[in-house]
Coordinates of C-alpha atoms and ligand atoms in Angstrom, one line a residue:
X1 CA 14.0 -40.8 -15.3
X2 CA 11.7 -43.6 -14.2
X3 CA 10.2 -46.1 -16.5
X4 CA 6.6 -44.9 -15.9
X5 CA 7.5 -41.3 -16.7
X6 CA 9.0 -42.4 -20.0
X7 CA 5.7 -44.1 -21.0
X8 CA 3.7 -41.1 -20.0
X9 CA 5.9 -38.9 -22.1
X10 CA 5.4 -41.2 -25.1
X11 CA 1.6 -40.9 -24.7
X12 CA 1.8 -37.1 -24.8
X13 CA 4.0 -37.1 -27.9
X14 CA 1.8 -39.6 -29.9
X15 CA 0.2 -36.8 -31.9
X16 CA 3.6 -35.2 -32.7
X17 CA 5.3 -37.8 -34.9
X18 CA 8.7 -36.1 -35.5
X19 CA 9.1 -35.1 -31.9
X20 CA 8.1 -38.7 -30.9
X21 CA 10.9 -40.1 -33.0
X22 CA 13.4 -37.7 -31.6
X23 CA 12.4 -38.5 -28.1
X24 CA 12.8 -42.2 -28.6
X25 CA 16.2 -41.7 -30.2
X26 CA 17.7 -39.5 -27.4
X27 CA 15.7 -40.3 -24.2
X28 CA 14.6 -43.9 -24.3
X29 CA 15.9 -45.8 -21.2
X30 CA 18.7 -48.1 -22.0
X31 CA 18.4 -51.9 -21.7
X32 CA 19.8 -53.0 -18.4
X33 CA 22.3 -55.9 -18.6
X34 CA 22.8 -56.5 -14.8
X35 CA 22.0 -54.9 -11.5
X36 CA 18.8 -54.2 -9.5
X37 CA 17.1 -52.3 -12.2
X38 CA 17.0 -55.3 -14.6
X39 CA 14.4 -57.2 -12.5
X40 CA 11.0 -56.1 -11.6
X41 CA 7.9 -57.9 -10.1
X42 CA 5.7 -59.2 -12.9
X43 CA 2.5 -58.3 -10.9
X44 CA 3.2 -54.8 -9.4
X45 CA 6.4 -53.8 -11.1
X46 CA 8.3 -53.2 -7.8
X47 CA 12.1 -53.5 -7.9
X48 CA 12.7 -53.9 -4.1
X49 CA 12.4 -57.2 -2.3
X50 CA 12.6 -59.2 -5.5
X51 CA 12.5 -63.1 -5.4
X52 CA 14.1 -65.0 -8.3
X53 CA 14.1 -68.4 -6.6
X54 CA 12.1 -71.2 -8.2
X55 CA 11.5 -68.9 -11.2
X56 CA 9.0 -66.8 -9.2
X57 CA 10.1 -63.4 -10.4
X58 CA 7.8 -61.7 -7.8
X59 CA 8.4 -59.1 -5.1
X60 CA 8.1 -60.3 -1.5
X61 CA 4.7 -58.7 -1.0
X62 CA 3.1 -60.2 -4.0
X63 CA 4.6 -63.6 -3.1
X64 CA 3.0 -63.4 0.4
X65 CA -0.4 -62.7 -1.2
X66 CA -0.4 -65.6 -3.7
X67 CA 1.9 -68.1 -2.0
X68 CA -0.8 -70.5 -0.8
X69 CA -2.5 -70.3 -4.3
X70 CA 0.7 -71.4 -6.0
X71 CA 1.2 -74.3 -3.6
X72 CA 3.6 -73.1 -0.9
X73 CA 2.8 -74.1 2.6
X74 CA 3.1 -71.8 5.6
X75 CA 4.5 -73.3 8.7
X76 CA 4.0 -71.5 12.0
Ligands
ZN101 ZN1 4.9 -57.3 -6.6

C-alpha cells in the first residue's frame, strides 16, 4: 500500500468514525527506521534519485530545477 493511497482512504472514512479508528489501528503504514522508503523529496515526494548531501533532501530532478537559485554553479 502506498502512502498516497493510505491518505485517500482516510479521507473516505472521515464520516465513519468507528471504521476510521479501526483502519488507523490495523492499516496505518509503519514508521520506517532505515532504507530507501524512509527518505522522500520535500518538493515532489519522490523516493528515487534522492540527494541527502549538504542537507538538501531533494530528488535529483528537483535539485536540477532549483540548483542555481540555491547558489550552486553549473560548470560546462
Ligand atoms: Zn523532487
